[in-house]
Amino acid sequence: MTSVARKKITQHEAEKRFSLITGSVSYDDLHDVDIVVEAVFEDMNIKKKIFAKLDEVCKQGAILASNTSRLSIDEIGSVTKRPEDVIGCHFFSPANVMRLLENVRGEKTSPRTMRAAMDFGKKLKKITILVGNCDGFVANRIMAFYTQEAIAMALEGASIEFVDKCAVKFGFAMGPFSMSDLVGIDLGGRQRETNGTADPSKNIGDLLYKENRYGQKNGKGFYDYILPEGAPKGARPRPAPSEFVSKSIQVIAANLGIKNRGKEITEQEVYDRLILPVANEGMRVVEEGITEKWSDVDMSVIFGYAFPKTRGGPLFYARQMGFEKVVERLQYFQQHSSTGQREYWKPSTLIVECVKQGEQDPDRAKKNMVKAKM
Ligand SMILES: NC(=O)c1ccc[n+]([C@@H]2O[C@H](COP(=O)([O-])OP(=O)(O)OC[C@H]3O[C@@H](n4cnc5c(N)ncnc54)[C@H](O)[C@@H]3O)[C@@H](O)[C@H]2O)c1
């Protein structure tokens, strides 16, 4: 449904906005622009070719931005003669709804470029945060564990509908599997296929990609999207459980030697496993100085992933739960989940420091930690 149909803006306003947009398929038309936001396939080679070309055609001082979700801004900027003008401007999907803009500073990005990108975000009425260059930046980096644990629970026998329902009960507008279908399974699938890490016998995302199940965009992903019979014109297809997906999950679980314990997985376990690894990684982000302050981590997922505002963000949630209890739960799942051996269950240095110091504020705990080392 369009914004006009939803009565968010008038027809006149929509026409006015469209009239401000012009299309072109020629690089020559970019010679005088102030900012370029590249948004082509998530493929480093293609991005490098494009940035080399942008470097040739754009005027001096133009901001060369990439909407990449996880590729290195330093590597993209390295093909230009002006890495100081290169920055990440990472929008979140769907970009007209999600208010977050992560501006990713590379090692050589100049303060002028950072300031311009922050002003650009403000002009677009985005919640704009400045973040460091690391794999996945902030929101995608920490929320990766939310998705990984959702898949792990499915492999352990929880149905994808149950996990999604729990996430909604926690306060998310949609569960992790519905979200993957919305964002598009092909994004990660294509990237893993390109870099040779895809394994459809062990990874459900890779299998769905191989089977052309890209999500809502082509009517099948973790769910089948079916238009009910007799549905009115313009009605949206509705998600329905897919037998193919549940069978594939069982096959992959067997390939990985994961035992079925679906009946034991409670609502509380789903909450803990979806949220606590995210909070733990959020602490690592703060520890590494990827964000200026811990509240930026919470802002990034509230406005980039619609993390329930009422929960205050993963770090606020962990703080409310009590860092000591969080460490205890992380250690419990380190021993009891099929993903327990993974690094993300290991309590981060900063959360352990918060417990040791009896400190509620991770920024202060970090400062104390640095002081103590001096
Ligand atoms: N889809 C998302 O949810 C999302 C969210 C945030 C960031 N991003 C990032 O945005 C970028 C694009 O993702 P997407 O999902 O929109 O992909 P997409 O596949 O929907 O669109 C990519 C577009 O790039 C075009 N393209 C490919 N090679 C090109 C070239 N050499 N020159 C010009 N155009 C070229 C394709 O024709 C296509 O229209 C990626 O870097 C992705 O990480 C995507």
Short mmCIF file of C-alpha atoms and ligand atoms in Angstrom, two decimals:
data_model
loop_
_atom_site.label_atom_id
_atom_site.label_comp_id
_atom_site.label_asym_id
_atom_site.label_seq_id
_atom_site.Cartn_x
_atom_site.Cartn_y
_atom_site.Cartn_z
CA MET A 1 0.00 0.00 0.00
CA THR A 2 1.39 3.40 -0.88
CA SER A 3 1.85 6.28 1.57
CA VAL A 4 -0.92 8.12 -0.29
CA ALA A 5 -3.32 5.18 0.17
CA ARG A 6 -2.38 5.08 3.86
CA LYS A 7 -3.14 8.82 3.96
CA LYS A 8 0.37 9.56 5.26
CA ILE A 9 0.95 12.09 2.48
CA THR A 10 -1.33 13.71 -0.09
CA GLN A 11 -1.29 12.86 -3.79
CA HIS A 12 0.04 16.36 -4.44
CA GLU A 13 2.93 15.85 -1.99
CA ALA A 14 3.75 12.46 -3.58
CA GLU A 15 3.86 14.01 -7.05
CA LYS A 16 6.03 16.85 -5.79
CA ARG A 17 8.49 14.38 -4.28
CA PHE A 18 8.62 12.20 -7.41
CA SER A 19 9.28 15.29 -9.54
CA LEU A 20 12.51 15.84 -7.55
CA ILE A 21 13.90 12.49 -8.68
CA THR A 22 15.57 11.98 -12.04
CA GLY A 23 17.03 8.76 -13.33
CA SER A 24 20.07 8.19 -15.46
CA VAL A 25 22.17 5.24 -16.59
CA SER A 26 25.18 7.38 -17.40
CA TYR A 27 28.11 7.97 -15.04
CA ASP A 28 28.63 11.34 -16.77
CA ASP A 29 25.54 12.65 -14.98
CA LEU A 30 27.33 12.21 -11.66
CA HIS A 31 30.10 14.72 -12.37
CA ASP A 32 28.52 17.54 -10.36
CA VAL A 33 26.71 15.76 -7.49
CA ASP A 34 27.57 16.45 -3.84
CA ILE A 35 27.00 12.89 -2.64
CA VAL A 36 26.68 9.47 -4.27
CA VAL A 37 25.19 6.53 -2.36
CA GLU A 38 26.13 3.35 -4.20
CA ALA A 39 23.70 0.42 -3.66
CA VAL A 40 24.65 -2.35 -6.08
CA PHE A 41 25.01 -6.08 -5.31
CA GLU A 42 26.89 -6.88 -2.11
CA ASP A 43 30.00 -7.92 -4.02
CA MET A 44 33.38 -6.33 -3.27
CA ASN A 45 34.65 -6.65 -6.85
CA ILE A 46 31.63 -4.84 -8.30
CA LYS A 47 31.81 -2.17 -5.58
CA LYS A 48 35.52 -1.61 -6.28
CA LYS A 49 34.89 -1.18 -10.01
CA ILE A 50 32.15 1.34 -9.28
CA PHE A 51 34.21 3.35 -6.80
CA ALA A 52 37.14 3.51 -9.21
CA LYS A 53 34.72 4.90 -11.79
CA LEU A 54 33.15 7.34 -9.30
CA ASP A 55 36.64 8.57 -8.44
CA GLU A 56 37.18 9.35 -12.12
CA VAL A 57 33.91 11.15 -12.77
CA CYS A 58 32.83 12.89 -9.53
CA LYS A 59 33.94 16.42 -8.69
CA GLN A 60 36.57 16.99 -6.03
CA GLY A 61 35.06 17.00 -2.53
CA ALA A 62 32.00 14.94 -3.46
CA ILE A 63 31.10 12.40 -0.78
CA LEU A 64 31.40 8.84 -2.10
CA ALA A 65 29.19 6.66 0.07
CA SER A 66 28.37 2.98 0.01
CA ASN A 67 25.18 1.38 1.32
CA THR A 68 27.09 -1.85 1.95
CA SER A 69 25.73 -3.96 4.81
CA ARG A 70 29.04 -5.46 5.88
CA LEU A 71 31.89 -4.96 3.39
CA SER A 72 34.97 -3.04 4.50
CA ILE A 73 34.78 0.69 3.83
CA ASP A 74 38.60 0.82 3.92
CA GLU A 75 38.84 -1.74 1.12
CA ILE A 76 36.19 0.03 -0.97
CA GLY A 77 37.93 3.40 -0.44
CA SER A 78 41.34 1.92 -1.29
CA VAL A 79 40.57 1.90 -5.02
CA THR A 80 40.05 5.69 -5.03
CA LYS A 81 42.62 8.46 -4.82
CA ARG A 82 40.43 10.08 -2.15
CA PRO A 83 39.67 7.59 0.64
CA GLU A 84 39.12 10.60 2.93
CA ASP A 85 35.88 11.27 1.01
CA VAL A 86 34.64 7.68 1.25
CA ILE A 87 32.18 6.62 3.96
CA GLY A 88 29.50 4.01 4.55
CA CYS A 89 25.90 5.24 4.58
CA HIS A 90 24.13 2.10 5.63
CA PHE A 91 20.34 2.32 5.41
CA PHE A 92 18.05 -0.34 6.84
CA SER A 93 15.36 -2.24 5.08
CA PRO A 94 12.68 -1.17 4.34
CA ALA A 95 14.49 2.17 4.03
CA ASN A 96 11.31 4.25 3.94
CA VAL A 97 10.21 2.76 7.28
CA MET A 98 13.38 2.05 9.26
CA ARG A 99 14.75 5.26 10.71
CA LEU A 100 18.34 4.16 11.29
CA LEU A 101 21.29 5.35 9.25
CA GLU A 102 24.68 3.96 10.24
CA ASN A 103 27.46 6.16 8.96
CA VAL A 104 30.55 4.00 8.84
CA ARG A 105 33.89 5.76 9.23
CA GLY A 106 36.85 4.15 7.52
CA GLU A 107 40.37 4.57 8.80
CA LYS A 108 40.99 7.40 6.33
CA THR A 109 37.52 9.02 6.32
CA SER A 110 38.00 12.72 7.09
CA PRO A 111 36.08 14.63 9.80
CA ARG A 112 34.58 16.77 6.98
CA THR A 113 33.13 13.66 5.32
CA MET A 114 31.80 12.34 8.64
CA ARG A 115 30.17 15.70 9.40
CA ALA A 116 28.60 15.85 5.92
CA ALA A 117 27.25 12.31 6.25
CA MET A 118 25.79 13.11 9.68
CA ASP A 119 24.12 16.25 8.23
CA PHE A 120 22.86 14.15 5.31
CA GLY A 121 21.18 11.77 7.80
CA LYS A 122 19.61 14.68 9.64
CA LYS A 123 18.23 16.10 6.39
CA LEU A 124 16.65 12.73 5.63
CA LYS A 125 15.16 12.75 9.18
CA LYS A 126 17.05 9.58 10.02
CA ILE A 127 18.30 8.51 13.44
CA THR A 128 21.95 8.70 12.46
CA ILE A 129 24.80 7.14 14.36
CA LEU A 130 28.50 7.17 13.58
CA VAL A 131 30.09 3.74 13.82
CA GLY A 132 33.45 2.11 13.22
CA ASN A 133 34.34 -0.17 10.31
CA CYS A 134 34.00 -3.81 11.30
CA ASP A 135 32.25 -6.83 9.83
CA GLY A 136 28.52 -6.06 9.88
CA PHE A 137 29.08 -2.67 11.58
CA VAL A 138 26.75 -2.50 14.63
CA ALA A 139 23.13 -3.51 14.07
CA ASN A 140 23.82 -6.33 11.58
CA ARG A 141 26.85 -7.52 13.52
CA ILE A 142 25.00 -7.96 16.79
CA MET A 143 21.66 -9.08 15.33
CA ALA A 144 23.43 -11.84 13.37
CA PHE A 145 23.34 -13.88 16.57
CA TYR A 146 19.60 -13.36 16.91
CA THR A 147 19.15 -15.01 13.52
CA GLN A 148 21.77 -17.70 14.18
CA GLU A 149 20.15 -18.70 17.45
CA ALA A 150 16.69 -18.70 15.85
CA ILE A 151 18.02 -21.17 13.27
CA ALA A 152 19.81 -23.21 15.96
CA MET A 153 16.56 -23.57 17.92
CA ALA A 154 14.77 -24.66 14.73
CA LEU A 155 17.51 -27.27 14.16
CA GLU A 156 17.02 -28.44 17.75
CA GLY A 157 13.35 -29.02 16.94
CA ALA A 158 11.48 -25.79 17.75
CA SER A 159 9.13 -24.92 14.92
CA ILE A 160 9.87 -21.72 13.04
CA GLU A 161 6.32 -20.54 13.81
CA PHE A 162 6.94 -21.04 17.57
CA VAL A 163 10.19 -19.07 17.50
CA ASP A 164 8.54 -16.30 15.48
CA LYS A 165 5.55 -16.21 17.85
CA CYS A 166 7.82 -15.91 20.91
CA ALA A 167 9.71 -13.03 19.28
CA VAL A 168 6.41 -11.26 18.63
CA LYS A 169 5.35 -11.89 22.24
CA PHE A 170 8.66 -10.36 23.36
CA GLY A 171 7.63 -7.25 21.43
CA PHE A 172 9.07 -7.56 17.92
CA ALA A 173 6.70 -6.64 15.09
CA MET A 174 7.71 -9.90 13.39
CA GLY A 175 9.84 -12.92 14.22
CA PRO A 176 13.33 -13.69 12.87
CA PHE A 177 12.15 -16.03 10.11
CA SER A 178 9.49 -13.62 8.85
CA MET A 179 12.14 -10.90 8.93
CA SER A 180 14.57 -12.98 6.83
CA ASP A 181 11.78 -13.48 4.31
CA LEU A 182 11.13 -9.75 4.22
CA VAL A 183 14.78 -8.72 3.85
CA GLY A 184 15.52 -11.42 1.27
CA ILE A 185 17.35 -14.73 1.76
CA ASP A 186 19.15 -14.16 -1.56
CA LEU A 187 21.26 -11.32 -0.09
CA GLY A 188 23.37 -13.54 2.19
CA GLY A 189 22.89 -16.59 -0.06
CA ARG A 190 24.42 -14.89 -3.09
CA GLN A 191 27.29 -13.54 -1.02
CA ARG A 192 28.17 -16.95 0.44
CA GLU A 193 27.88 -18.58 -2.97
CA THR A 194 30.17 -15.91 -4.47
CA ASN A 195 32.81 -16.25 -1.77
CA GLY A 196 32.64 -20.05 -1.84
CA THR A 197 31.41 -20.57 1.73
CA ALA A 198 27.90 -21.82 0.88
CA ASP A 199 26.99 -25.31 2.10
CA PRO A 200 23.35 -26.23 1.42
CA SER A 201 23.76 -29.56 3.25
CA LYS A 202 24.50 -27.76 6.53
CA ASN A 203 23.07 -24.27 6.19
CA ILE A 204 19.35 -23.72 5.76
CA GLY A 205 19.88 -20.22 4.27
CA ASP A 206 22.15 -21.69 1.57
CA LEU A 207 19.67 -24.46 0.83
CA LEU A 208 16.76 -22.02 0.51
CA TYR A 209 18.88 -19.84 -1.79
CA LYS A 210 19.78 -22.85 -3.93
CA GLU A 211 16.08 -23.72 -4.15
CA ASN A 212 15.27 -20.15 -5.25
CA ARG A 213 13.34 -19.50 -2.03
CA TYR A 214 14.29 -15.84 -1.63
CA GLY A 215 11.48 -14.78 0.72
CA GLN A 216 8.53 -12.51 0.18
CA LYS A 217 10.01 -11.12 -3.04
CA ASN A 218 9.28 -14.38 -4.90
CA GLY A 219 6.55 -15.81 -2.68
CA LYS A 220 8.57 -18.51 -0.89
CA GLY A 221 11.22 -18.45 1.79
CA PHE A 222 11.00 -19.85 5.32
CA TYR A 223 7.25 -19.61 4.73
CA ASP A 224 5.14 -20.09 1.63
CA TYR A 225 3.30 -16.90 0.72
CA ILE A 226 -0.15 -17.81 -0.49
CA LEU A 227 -2.99 -15.64 -1.69
CA PRO A 228 -6.17 -17.02 -0.06
CA GLU A 229 -8.80 -18.10 -2.54
CA GLY A 230 -11.24 -15.31 -3.34
CA ALA A 231 -8.92 -12.68 -1.82
CA PRO A 232 -9.75 -9.16 -3.02
CA LYS A 233 -7.58 -7.53 -5.69
CA GLY A 234 -4.41 -6.06 -4.22
CA ALA A 235 -4.54 -8.34 -1.12
CA ARG A 236 -1.19 -9.50 0.21
CA PRO A 237 -0.21 -13.18 0.12
CA ARG A 238 -0.25 -14.66 3.63
CA PRO A 239 2.59 -16.68 5.18
CA ALA A 240 1.90 -20.39 5.69
CA PRO A 241 4.22 -23.05 7.19
CA SER A 242 6.21 -24.86 4.52
CA GLU A 243 6.51 -28.62 4.65
CA PHE A 244 9.58 -28.43 2.41
CA VAL A 245 11.31 -26.11 4.91
CA SER A 246 10.48 -28.18 8.00
CA LYS A 247 11.69 -31.38 6.28
CA SER A 248 14.86 -29.63 5.08
CA ILE A 249 15.55 -28.43 8.62
CA GLN A 250 15.29 -32.02 9.90
CA VAL A 251 17.69 -33.24 7.21
CA ILE A 252 20.22 -30.49 7.99
CA ALA A 253 19.92 -31.18 11.75
CA ALA A 254 20.70 -34.86 11.05
CA ASN A 255 23.66 -33.88 8.84
CA LEU A 256 24.99 -31.74 11.69
CA GLY A 257 24.32 -34.39 14.34
CA ILE A 258 21.98 -32.12 16.32
CA LYS A 259 19.64 -33.96 18.70
CA ASN A 260 15.96 -33.07 18.73
CA ARG A 261 14.94 -31.37 22.00
CA GLY A 262 12.13 -29.28 20.53
CA LYS A 263 9.69 -30.19 23.33
CA GLU A 264 12.07 -28.80 25.99
CA ILE A 265 12.42 -25.37 24.37
CA THR A 266 10.34 -22.92 26.39
CA GLU A 267 9.31 -19.37 25.68
CA GLN A 268 11.92 -18.12 28.20
CA GLU A 269 14.64 -20.11 26.44
CA VAL A 270 13.67 -18.49 23.14
CA TYR A 271 13.87 -15.03 24.74
CA ASP A 272 17.27 -15.75 26.32
CA ARG A 273 18.74 -17.27 23.19
CA LEU A 274 17.48 -14.55 20.88
CA ILE A 275 18.47 -11.59 23.05
CA LEU A 276 21.42 -12.42 25.32
CA PRO A 277 24.01 -13.17 22.59
CA VAL A 278 22.96 -9.87 20.99
CA ALA A 279 23.53 -8.02 24.26
CA ASN A 280 26.86 -9.81 24.76
CA GLU A 281 28.08 -8.82 21.29
CA GLY A 282 26.76 -5.28 21.90
CA MET A 283 29.12 -5.16 24.88
CA ARG A 284 32.00 -6.17 22.60
CA VAL A 285 31.07 -3.36 20.20
CA VAL A 286 31.31 -0.88 23.10
CA GLU A 287 34.55 -2.45 24.33
CA GLU A 288 36.14 -2.09 20.84
CA GLY A 289 35.07 1.55 20.53
CA ILE A 290 32.92 0.86 17.44
CA THR A 291 30.27 3.16 18.96
CA GLU A 292 30.87 6.30 21.02
CA LYS A 293 28.50 5.22 23.78
CA TRP A 294 26.58 2.12 24.82
CA SER A 295 23.19 3.72 24.17
CA ASP A 296 24.11 3.91 20.43
CA VAL A 297 24.06 0.11 20.37
CA ASP A 298 20.49 0.10 21.66
CA MET A 299 19.47 2.90 19.28
CA SER A 300 20.90 0.98 16.32
CA VAL A 301 18.69 -2.06 16.83
CA ILE A 302 15.60 -0.16 17.95
CA PHE A 303 15.64 1.95 14.79
CA GLY A 304 17.31 -0.53 12.41
CA TYR A 305 15.62 -3.78 13.42
CA ALA A 306 12.50 -2.57 15.23
CA PHE A 307 13.85 -4.08 18.46
CA PRO A 308 10.94 -3.50 20.87
CA LYS A 309 11.23 0.03 22.26
CA THR A 310 9.46 -1.05 25.43
CA ARG A 311 12.46 -3.30 26.20
CA GLY A 312 14.84 -0.35 25.79
CA GLY A 313 17.29 -2.20 23.52
CA PRO A 314 19.41 -5.31 24.23
CA LEU A 315 21.91 -3.62 26.54
CA PHE A 316 19.18 -1.89 28.54
CA TYR A 317 17.36 -5.23 28.74
CA ALA A 318 20.52 -6.97 29.96
CA ARG A 319 21.04 -4.21 32.51
CA GLN A 320 17.48 -4.64 33.78
CA MET A 321 17.95 -8.39 33.97
CA GLY A 322 21.18 -7.83 35.90
CA PHE A 323 24.59 -8.37 34.33
CA GLU A 324 25.39 -11.14 36.80
CA LYS A 325 22.29 -13.10 35.79
CA VAL A 326 23.10 -12.49 32.09
CA VAL A 327 26.61 -13.93 32.55
CA GLU A 328 25.09 -16.94 34.31
CA ARG A 329 22.63 -17.54 31.42
CA LEU A 330 25.38 -17.11 28.78
CA GLN A 331 27.45 -19.72 30.58
CA TYR A 332 24.44 -22.03 30.85
CA PHE A 333 23.83 -21.96 27.08
CA GLN A 334 27.56 -22.32 26.46
CA GLN A 335 27.04 -25.79 27.92
CA HIS A 336 23.49 -26.64 26.93
CA SER A 337 22.81 -25.39 23.41
CA SER A 338 23.89 -26.88 20.08
CA THR A 339 25.77 -23.62 19.43
CA GLY A 340 27.35 -23.55 22.89
CA GLN A 341 30.87 -23.90 21.55
CA ARG A 342 30.53 -20.69 19.55
CA GLU A 343 32.49 -17.65 20.64
CA TYR A 344 29.40 -15.50 21.06
CA TRP A 345 28.30 -17.39 24.17
CA LYS A 346 31.54 -16.54 25.94
CA PRO A 347 30.76 -13.64 28.28
CA SER A 348 32.44 -10.51 26.90
CA THR A 349 35.24 -8.90 28.85
CA LEU A 350 33.13 -5.80 29.40
CA ILE A 351 30.09 -7.60 30.83
CA VAL A 352 32.36 -9.51 33.19
CA GLU A 353 33.98 -6.17 34.15
CA CYS A 354 30.54 -4.66 34.82
CA VAL A 355 29.84 -7.53 37.21
CA LYS A 356 33.27 -7.26 38.86
CA GLN A 357 32.98 -3.51 39.29
CA GLY A 358 29.28 -3.65 40.27
CA GLU A 359 28.87 -1.07 37.49
CA GLN A 360 25.56 -0.52 35.66
CA ASP A 361 27.03 1.82 33.04
CA PRO A 362 29.16 -0.07 30.45
CA ASP A 363 30.86 3.17 29.30
CA ARG A 364 32.00 3.87 32.86
CA ALA A 365 33.09 0.26 33.34
CA LYS A 366 35.17 0.55 30.16
CA LYS A 367 36.79 3.79 31.36
CA ASN A 368 37.60 2.19 34.72
CA MET A 369 39.05 -0.81 32.90
CA VAL A 370 41.31 1.41 30.75
CA LYS A 371 42.40 3.46 33.81
CA ALA A 372 43.25 0.31 35.73
CA LYS A 373 45.49 -0.85 32.86
CA MET A 374 47.46 2.45 32.79
N1 LIG B 1 18.11 -5.29 0.86
C1 LIG B 1 18.40 -4.86 2.07
O1 LIG B 1 17.71 -5.15 3.03
C2 LIG B 1 19.59 -3.97 2.30
C3 LIG B 1 19.66 -3.21 3.48
C4 LIG B 1 20.76 -2.38 3.69
C5 LIG B 1 21.77 -2.34 2.77
N2 LIG B 1 21.69 -3.10 1.64
C6 LIG B 1 22.79 -3.04 0.70
O2 LIG B 1 22.37 -2.41 -0.49
C7 LIG B 1 23.07 -2.97 -1.60
C8 LIG B 1 22.08 -3.50 -2.60
O3 LIG B 1 21.26 -4.48 -2.01
P1 LIG B 1 19.81 -4.81 -2.56
O4 LIG B 1 19.16 -5.74 -1.63
O5 LIG B 1 19.12 -3.53 -2.91
O6 LIG B 1 20.21 -5.59 -3.86
P2 LIG B 1 19.37 -5.83 -5.18
O7 LIG B 1 19.88 -7.09 -5.73
O8 LIG B 1 17.91 -5.71 -4.91
O9 LIG B 1 19.78 -4.59 -6.09
C9 LIG B 1 21.09 -4.39 -6.54
C10 LIG B 1 21.03 -3.58 -7.83
O10 LIG B 1 22.38 -3.36 -8.26
C11 LIG B 1 22.34 -3.34 -9.69
N3 LIG B 1 23.70 -3.57 -10.17
C12 LIG B 1 24.43 -4.70 -10.09
N4 LIG B 1 25.65 -4.51 -10.65
C13 LIG B 1 25.68 -3.22 -11.08
C14 LIG B 1 26.66 -2.42 -11.74
N5 LIG B 1 27.84 -2.93 -12.06
N6 LIG B 1 26.35 -1.15 -12.04
C15 LIG B 1 25.14 -0.63 -11.70
N7 LIG B 1 24.17 -1.34 -11.07
C16 LIG B 1 24.45 -2.62 -10.77
C17 LIG B 1 21.38 -4.46 -10.03
O11 LIG B 1 20.90 -4.30 -11.34
C18 LIG B 1 20.29 -4.26 -8.97
O12 LIG B 1 19.28 -3.39 -9.43
C19 LIG B 1 23.99 -4.04 -1.02
O13 LIG B 1 25.26 -3.49 -0.78
C20 LIG B 1 23.31 -4.39 0.28
O14 LIG B 1 24.22 -4.92 1.22
C21 LIG B 1 20.61 -3.89 1.36
#
